[in-house]
Amino acid sequence: MGLLPGVHRFVFEQGQIQLTLCIGDTPQIAKEIDIASHSICVDHIDTWGVKTLARLCKPGTHLQWHNASSDCMAELQSAGFQIDSSKQNACYQPPWQVKSAMRQPPELFKNAIVVGAGLAGSAVAHSLATRGWKVQVLDQGETLGAGASGLPAGILATHVSPDNNVLSRITRDGVRATIQRAQALLDHGLDWSLSSLLEHRYAGKRELPKGHRWPEAGHEWSTQATTPQKLAAGLTEQTAALWHNLAGWLQPQSLVKAQLKHHNIELLTEQKVAQLHAHNQQWQCSDAQGKLIAQAPLLVLANAYDAQALIDSIKPSTQVAPLPHLPATALRGQVSIGPMRLLPPNMQQSLPHFPVNGHGSLICHQQCQEPYWVVGSSFQRNDFDLQTRHEDQVSNMQQWAELMPAWKDEILNQIDLEQTTAWAAIRMALPDRLPAVGAFSHPELKGLTVCTGLGARGISWSVLCGELLAAQVNHEPLPMAASLAKLMAANRFG
Ligand SMILES: Cc1cc2nc3c(=O)[nH]c(=O)nc-3n(C[C@H](O)[C@H](O)[C@H](O)COP(=O)(O)OP(=O)(O)OC[C@H]3O[C@@H](n4cnc5c(N)ncnc54)[C@H](O)[C@@H]3O)c2cc1C
């Protein structure tokens, strides 16, 4: 389960029931949630504090407690609670107007356009559709998989850091969300696998937090790899390596297709959006000739690197503030793919059924027409060339040989590159290595949101990002700690 301190979201019944577990000391953990609750039950009011509890209420909220100091009663009354005769129950009925986004009624309209049908766009569309929104998804590609999400298979992996930093915490939230979505929509073993994963720690990188900072629940996520696990991954007993239990591989196209297969979603391919206009509280998407493709009050740009071009196409009526700027870096990457049957026989038999990553990664025993392996990938900054390159195939093999040194000779000398294929695409990354999700603060961009900047972690992050955006527009409790969600907010860019 991996229930470390923090906020954890569990979904049941195709997303219709949500359970949010907030694990941590009171009252600090309450700062990580914003909920307009129907009822609150606490043991001791004093440990929570009356102000904290009032912040989680809406008019009519029923508060029940077991213990309270006598000072609390007066404090409860002045905070807007009406206490009943049992002195263990109260109703929040303040005579003043209660302010908070959570306490506003949700928007009346439920129509949205999502530009981009990759991992990001399909996740947002699915999260909106399950909340009753009618969603049109537009993609310029002839078929799905026109962008980075066309990746044949990728790694679903957590991130560790000695200080358990925000990237590690966000990635674990994301992996938990992806696992739950995959369990609900995909075939285990065919489209994805929670096979666990071995991480080869190069140069001592990726250290676990030490001692009490990495309790048992942390080890349920990531722990030191055992000798048999290392040997199975082609490492030596001495090599530093981690074993990630809640990790595995996933075929992005299977997830994209499954998420888009919802009766509230309409997919329109070969629709390249070139211009955005705001008109009568609707966002209009037009093509390069100015022909209207679609319009809706909520627009989500989930078109990776190209989101900025669409933001720049907007003509604000006033110059009150500059348009948002996403300082994106394009990261070209190429993976190498080959059939298992052409590997040297000892590799065919011994390569592990779990992925191995570190500097580059290997996923093998993938099923398509025949079993295949995927190795990658290269990283080239601000390179937009989608032609595959022989030199990247060579460097992928070198990376693979370093990743799994026990098979170095076979990898470098016995794999025929002519029998491999290649696939390349562009990842979009932001400078703080976090995605950008939600609305901007620009006064003229109401109803325009983004979900982009998934970098090299789209499999691990996209479902969480979709749920976060849907929670924001529906004024629901967030699927993660508020302090982490704030770091991912699109309005950090304008
Ligand atoms: C080589 C490589 C290996 C990777 N390995 C992994 C991995 O192991 N694990 C992992 O988690 N992630 C991995 N990634 C990253 C992952 O693939 C991305 O994070 C993810 O696919 C990004 O999804 P997206 O929806 O944001 O973008 P995309 O999949 O690029 O989708 C954007 C979509 O927008 C469409 N579009 C763009 N402009 C317009 C427009 N104007 N009008 C209409 N449509 C438009 C495009 O056609 C495209 O379909 C890898 C990426 C690469 C390139």
XYZ file of C-alpha atoms in Angstrom, residues 22-466:
445
model
C -4.611 12.111 4.800
C -1.808 10.683 6.898
C 0.119 13.017 9.161
C 0.135 15.051 12.323
C -2.850 17.237 13.143
C -3.506 20.051 12.572
C -0.726 20.386 9.904
C -2.147 17.677 7.610
C -5.437 19.621 7.406
C -3.568 22.332 5.439
C -3.055 19.789 2.668
C -6.774 19.383 2.000
C -9.582 21.728 1.079
C -12.966 20.134 1.454
C -16.430 21.527 2.060
C -17.501 18.498 4.060
C -21.007 17.357 5.004
C -19.856 16.041 8.351
C -16.700 15.914 10.429
C -15.980 13.541 13.301
C -12.917 14.145 15.473
C -11.643 12.703 18.700
C -10.342 15.836 20.437
C -11.284 19.277 19.096
C -8.267 20.912 20.722
C -5.772 18.836 18.716
C -7.371 20.031 15.459
C -8.170 23.613 16.481
C -11.541 25.257 15.898
C -10.293 27.464 13.030
C -8.924 24.448 11.177
C -12.229 22.619 11.475
C -14.233 25.668 10.381
C -12.066 25.864 7.243
C -13.264 22.381 6.247
C -16.974 23.241 6.693
C -19.775 24.671 4.579
C -23.094 25.997 5.924
C -24.908 23.021 7.440
C -21.818 20.859 8.130
C -22.356 18.594 11.115
C -19.417 18.444 13.560
C -19.152 15.675 16.109
C -16.432 15.189 18.740
C -15.589 13.014 21.714
C -13.477 15.365 23.786
C -13.203 19.130 24.011
C -11.874 21.554 26.577
C -14.364 24.019 28.069
C -12.574 26.916 26.266
C -13.491 25.303 22.962
C -17.234 25.892 23.383
C -16.977 29.671 23.235
C -14.486 29.412 20.405
C -16.816 27.134 18.411
C -19.663 29.630 18.814
C -17.604 32.598 17.703
C -16.349 30.567 14.687
C -19.971 30.098 13.529
C -20.949 26.725 15.070
C -24.286 26.188 16.845
C -23.740 23.664 19.616
C -26.517 21.259 20.594
C -27.458 20.244 24.133
C -25.267 17.087 24.114
C -22.187 19.352 23.875
C -20.723 16.784 21.486
C -22.342 17.946 18.248
C -22.583 21.235 16.412
C -23.824 22.602 13.115
C -21.833 25.168 11.137
C -24.254 28.054 10.550
C -22.223 31.275 10.471
C -24.170 34.505 9.981
C -21.556 35.613 7.423
C -20.911 34.570 3.788
C -18.425 31.657 3.596
C -15.695 32.173 1.000
C -13.668 29.486 -0.788
C -13.671 27.985 -4.266
C -14.799 24.682 -2.730
C -17.958 26.250 -1.417
C -19.021 27.710 -4.776
C -21.532 25.701 -6.784
C -19.814 23.951 -9.721
C -20.166 25.499 -13.197
C -23.535 24.861 -14.844
C -21.986 24.027 -18.195
C -20.244 20.705 -18.670
C -18.805 20.936 -22.190
C -15.099 20.843 -22.883
C -12.619 20.653 -25.746
C -9.289 18.909 -25.228
C -6.575 19.607 -27.806
C -4.203 16.628 -28.002
C -5.041 12.928 -27.754
C -1.907 11.667 -26.045
C -1.518 10.455 -22.468
C -2.265 13.951 -21.119
C -5.320 14.697 -23.291
C -6.873 11.252 -22.916
C -6.404 11.336 -19.123
C -8.050 14.763 -18.803
C -10.872 13.771 -21.153
C -11.506 10.582 -19.178
C -11.524 12.372 -15.818
C -13.986 14.973 -17.141
C -16.160 12.388 -18.914
C -16.550 10.279 -15.773
C -17.813 13.453 -14.048
C -20.534 13.867 -16.654
C -18.776 16.300 -19.010
C -19.230 16.046 -22.779
C -15.725 16.213 -24.183
C -14.487 16.692 -27.742
C -10.871 15.607 -28.169
C -9.081 17.087 -31.188
C -5.820 15.749 -32.569
C -3.870 16.685 -35.656
C -2.733 13.089 -36.202
C -4.421 10.751 -38.693
C -4.495 8.130 -35.964
C -3.748 8.074 -32.250
C -0.119 8.079 -31.139
C 1.023 11.007 -33.288
C 3.167 12.412 -30.461
C 5.300 11.056 -27.629
C 2.485 8.807 -26.448
C 3.027 6.671 -29.553
C 5.861 5.061 -27.539
C 5.525 1.248 -27.936
C 6.094 0.549 -24.218
C 7.453 2.613 -21.359
C 8.276 2.467 -17.734
C 5.868 3.130 -14.892
C 8.297 4.093 -12.182
C 8.638 5.945 -8.947
C 11.446 8.350 -8.112
C 13.508 8.336 -4.934
C 15.689 11.024 -3.378
C 17.533 11.177 -0.040
C 15.306 14.053 1.101
C 12.104 12.538 -0.348
C 11.730 15.675 -2.463
C 8.643 16.974 -4.242
C 9.490 15.116 -7.458
C 9.555 11.845 -5.525
C 6.292 12.594 -3.716
C 4.433 13.748 -6.847
C 5.687 10.754 -8.816
C 4.457 8.297 -6.178
C 1.016 9.983 -6.230
C 1.090 9.694 -10.004
C 2.116 6.046 -10.045
C -0.663 5.196 -7.598
C -3.179 6.967 -9.867
C -1.885 5.216 -13.006
C -1.952 1.793 -11.343
C -5.578 2.274 -10.335
C -6.571 3.479 -13.827
C -4.698 0.597 -15.478
C -6.323 -1.913 -13.122
C -9.739 -0.535 -14.105
C -9.232 -0.262 -17.872
C -6.360 -2.444 -19.113
C -5.411 -6.124 -19.438
C -2.667 -7.009 -16.978
C 0.213 -8.797 -18.696
C -0.876 -7.613 -22.139
C -1.228 -3.805 -21.971
C 0.711 -3.242 -18.773
C 2.236 -5.058 -15.841
C 2.842 -4.267 -12.213
C 5.921 -6.425 -12.509
C 8.105 -4.338 -10.160
C 11.298 -2.807 -11.555
C 15.006 -2.835 -10.824
C 16.905 0.467 -10.894
C 20.660 0.286 -11.487
C 22.083 3.122 -9.352
C 24.879 4.637 -11.388
C 27.535 6.538 -9.442
C 25.586 6.158 -6.201
C 22.689 8.275 -7.524
C 19.091 7.830 -6.367
C 19.715 7.149 -2.714
C 16.830 6.200 -0.431
C 16.058 8.446 2.549
C 17.881 7.106 5.604
C 16.579 5.597 8.853
C 13.225 6.760 10.179
C 12.811 9.039 7.147
C 12.104 5.909 5.076
C 9.746 3.823 7.217
C 8.219 0.461 6.354
C 5.611 2.123 4.106
C 8.472 3.651 2.088
C 10.087 0.241 1.639
C 6.775 -1.010 0.264
C 7.477 1.391 -2.629
C 11.246 1.174 -3.025
C 13.940 -0.744 -1.209
C 17.461 -2.099 -1.728
C 17.540 -4.798 -4.418
C 18.480 -8.281 -3.252
C 21.326 -10.271 -4.800
C 19.001 -12.623 -6.772
C 17.147 -9.576 -8.171
C 20.438 -7.949 -9.235
C 21.747 -11.144 -10.835
C 18.446 -11.580 -12.699
C 18.900 -8.061 -14.088
C 22.411 -8.731 -15.375
C 24.198 -6.870 -12.549
C 26.799 -8.141 -10.099
C 26.186 -8.687 -6.405
C 28.205 -5.537 -5.631
C 26.312 -3.186 -7.962
C 24.167 -0.614 -6.141
C 20.536 -1.128 -7.143
C 17.011 -0.443 -5.931
C 13.922 -2.603 -6.197
C 10.720 -0.671 -6.893
C 7.756 -2.844 -5.918
C 4.940 -0.628 -7.137
C 6.271 -0.174 -10.659
C 6.345 -1.912 -14.014
C 5.709 -1.197 -17.682
C 2.770 0.090 -19.704
C 1.917 0.490 -23.385
C 0.778 4.141 -23.646
C -1.421 3.581 -26.695
C -3.490 0.980 -24.843
C -4.112 3.448 -22.021
C -4.887 6.312 -24.417
C -7.424 4.204 -26.344
C -9.047 2.839 -23.190
C -9.380 6.296 -21.626
C -10.918 7.775 -24.776
C -13.445 4.924 -25.032
C -16.152 6.619 -23.011
C -19.664 7.515 -24.166
C -19.104 11.166 -23.159
C -15.978 11.524 -25.344
C -15.919 12.301 -29.060
C -12.519 11.938 -30.759
C -11.820 13.999 -33.887
C -8.547 13.170 -35.661
C -6.836 15.133 -38.485
C -7.917 18.369 -36.803
C -4.961 20.700 -36.401
C -5.942 23.627 -34.222
C -4.144 26.790 -35.317
C -6.011 29.626 -33.588
C -7.923 30.222 -30.384
C -10.566 32.922 -29.854
C -12.653 33.740 -26.834
C -16.212 34.583 -27.908
C -19.364 34.847 -25.752
C -17.740 32.927 -22.884
C -16.798 30.110 -25.238
C -13.359 29.088 -26.469
C -13.308 28.602 -30.218
C -10.721 26.403 -31.935
C -10.105 27.132 -35.613
C -7.820 25.644 -38.233
C -5.157 27.532 -40.220
C -7.827 28.750 -42.695
C -9.891 30.192 -39.847
C -12.558 27.460 -40.102
C -14.214 26.772 -36.751
C -13.504 23.214 -35.562
C -15.129 23.246 -32.120
C -16.190 25.536 -29.303
C -16.875 25.081 -25.591
C -16.640 27.077 -22.344
C -13.749 24.918 -21.091
C -10.665 24.375 -23.239
C -7.762 22.143 -22.219
C -4.497 22.396 -24.126
C -2.897 18.973 -23.839
C -0.805 19.251 -26.978
C 2.608 19.099 -25.320
C 5.218 21.437 -26.822
C 2.718 23.045 -29.219
C 0.532 24.458 -26.425
C 2.520 27.710 -26.476
C 1.802 28.369 -30.166
C -1.920 28.174 -29.409
C -1.611 30.474 -26.378
C 0.285 32.936 -28.586
C -2.538 32.848 -31.159
C -4.923 34.482 -28.663
C -5.573 38.165 -29.205
C -6.511 39.662 -25.823
C -8.816 42.675 -26.012
C -6.637 44.668 -23.598
C -2.943 44.637 -22.737
C -3.546 44.241 -18.994
C -1.022 41.431 -18.650
C 1.313 39.536 -20.971
C 0.042 36.154 -22.171
C 1.381 33.172 -20.184
C 4.711 31.779 -21.312
C 5.608 28.109 -20.797
C 9.428 27.996 -20.916
C 9.420 24.567 -22.546
C 12.379 22.467 -23.621
C 11.888 19.909 -26.373
C 13.714 16.663 -25.625
C 13.988 14.352 -28.616
C 14.212 10.670 -27.773
C 14.641 7.453 -29.742
C 14.025 3.897 -28.593
C 15.290 0.706 -30.262
C 12.958 -2.257 -30.686
C 13.683 -5.848 -31.697
C 12.147 -9.325 -31.656
C 13.033 -11.573 -28.707
C 13.663 -14.511 -31.085
C 16.704 -12.789 -32.636
C 18.484 -12.297 -29.316
C 21.273 -14.738 -28.371
C 19.582 -17.850 -26.848
C 20.965 -17.288 -23.332
C 19.458 -13.775 -23.309
C 16.091 -14.983 -24.601
C 15.919 -17.400 -21.699
C 17.378 -15.225 -18.961
C 16.258 -11.631 -19.582
C 13.972 -10.637 -16.713
C 10.217 -10.148 -16.952
C 10.580 -6.892 -14.972
C 12.005 -3.710 -16.550
C 15.476 -2.512 -15.669
C 16.294 1.187 -15.676
C 19.054 3.534 -14.649
C 20.852 5.378 -17.413
C 18.424 4.131 -20.080
C 16.024 1.253 -19.707
C 15.069 -2.197 -20.979
C 11.584 -3.673 -21.195
C 11.357 -7.133 -22.718
C 8.935 -10.003 -23.362
C 6.394 -7.455 -24.712
C 3.581 -9.015 -26.690
C 2.490 -7.755 -30.101
C 2.498 -9.998 -33.191
C 5.522 -11.628 -31.558
C 7.423 -11.022 -28.299
C 9.751 -8.016 -28.512
C 12.097 -5.856 -26.430
C 12.407 -2.055 -26.173
C 15.601 -0.271 -25.179
C 16.062 3.431 -24.802
C 16.361 6.075 -25.006
C 18.368 8.954 -26.353
C 17.972 12.545 -25.082
C 18.626 15.479 -27.433
C 17.715 18.989 -26.345
C 15.780 21.263 -28.677
C 16.069 18.805 -31.535
C 12.781 18.498 -33.449
C 13.900 15.978 -36.076
C 11.636 12.925 -35.995
C 13.732 10.896 -38.484
C 15.210 7.898 -36.700
C 19.025 7.720 -36.612
C 21.532 4.876 -36.843
C 23.839 6.579 -34.316
C 21.029 6.580 -31.731
C 20.552 2.838 -32.265
C 24.276 2.384 -31.574
C 24.198 4.584 -28.467
C 21.086 2.762 -27.180
C 23.004 -0.532 -27.429
C 25.949 0.965 -25.549
C 23.600 2.245 -22.864
C 21.969 -1.181 -22.612
C 25.386 -2.864 -22.247
C 26.242 -0.525 -19.352
C 22.827 -1.013 -17.791
C 23.143 -4.824 -17.743
C 26.889 -5.546 -17.783
C 26.528 -9.349 -17.527
C 25.287 -9.352 -21.136
C 27.671 -6.668 -22.433
C 29.374 -8.939 -24.947
C 26.121 -10.356 -26.345
C 24.518 -6.884 -26.585
C 27.451 -5.236 -28.325
C 28.542 -8.114 -30.547
C 25.602 -10.417 -31.152
C 22.597 -8.168 -31.796
C 22.161 -7.342 -35.459
C 21.128 -3.672 -35.640
C 19.736 -4.263 -39.117
C 17.074 -6.448 -37.485
C 15.995 -3.750 -35.050
C 13.566 -0.917 -35.622
C 13.498 2.556 -34.110
C 10.887 5.039 -32.939
C 11.486 8.714 -32.091
C 9.405 11.555 -30.662
C 9.640 14.792 -28.679
C 9.067 15.079 -24.941
C 8.098 18.486 -23.524
C 9.720 19.464 -20.244
C 9.529 22.567 -18.051
C 12.528 24.024 -16.180
C 11.436 22.876 -12.705
C 10.852 19.348 -14.127
C 7.182 19.463 -13.054
C 4.096 19.492 -15.289
C 1.810 22.502 -15.759
C -1.819 21.747 -14.884
C -4.905 23.938 -14.652
C -5.868 27.541 -15.320
C -3.718 30.634 -15.760
C -4.148 33.771 -13.693
C -4.376 36.037 -16.778
C -7.728 37.869 -16.418
C -8.792 37.237 -20.037
C -8.129 33.504 -20.072
C -11.018 32.261 -17.933
C -11.974 28.755 -19.060
C -8.613 28.071 -20.699
C -6.499 25.412 -18.989
C -3.438 23.320 -19.826
C -2.101 19.877 -19.022
C 1.410 19.674 -20.372
C 5.103 19.355 -19.480
C 5.009 15.635 -18.702
C 8.656 15.278 -19.789
C 9.889 11.690 -19.536
C 7.240 10.719 -16.976
C 3.958 10.800 -18.895
C 3.051 7.238 -17.879
C 3.631 8.010 -14.214
C 2.041 11.473 -14.170
C -0.717 11.814 -16.766
C -3.578 10.144 -14.859
C -2.852 12.205 -11.739
C -2.710 15.396 -13.846
C -6.066 14.579 -15.446
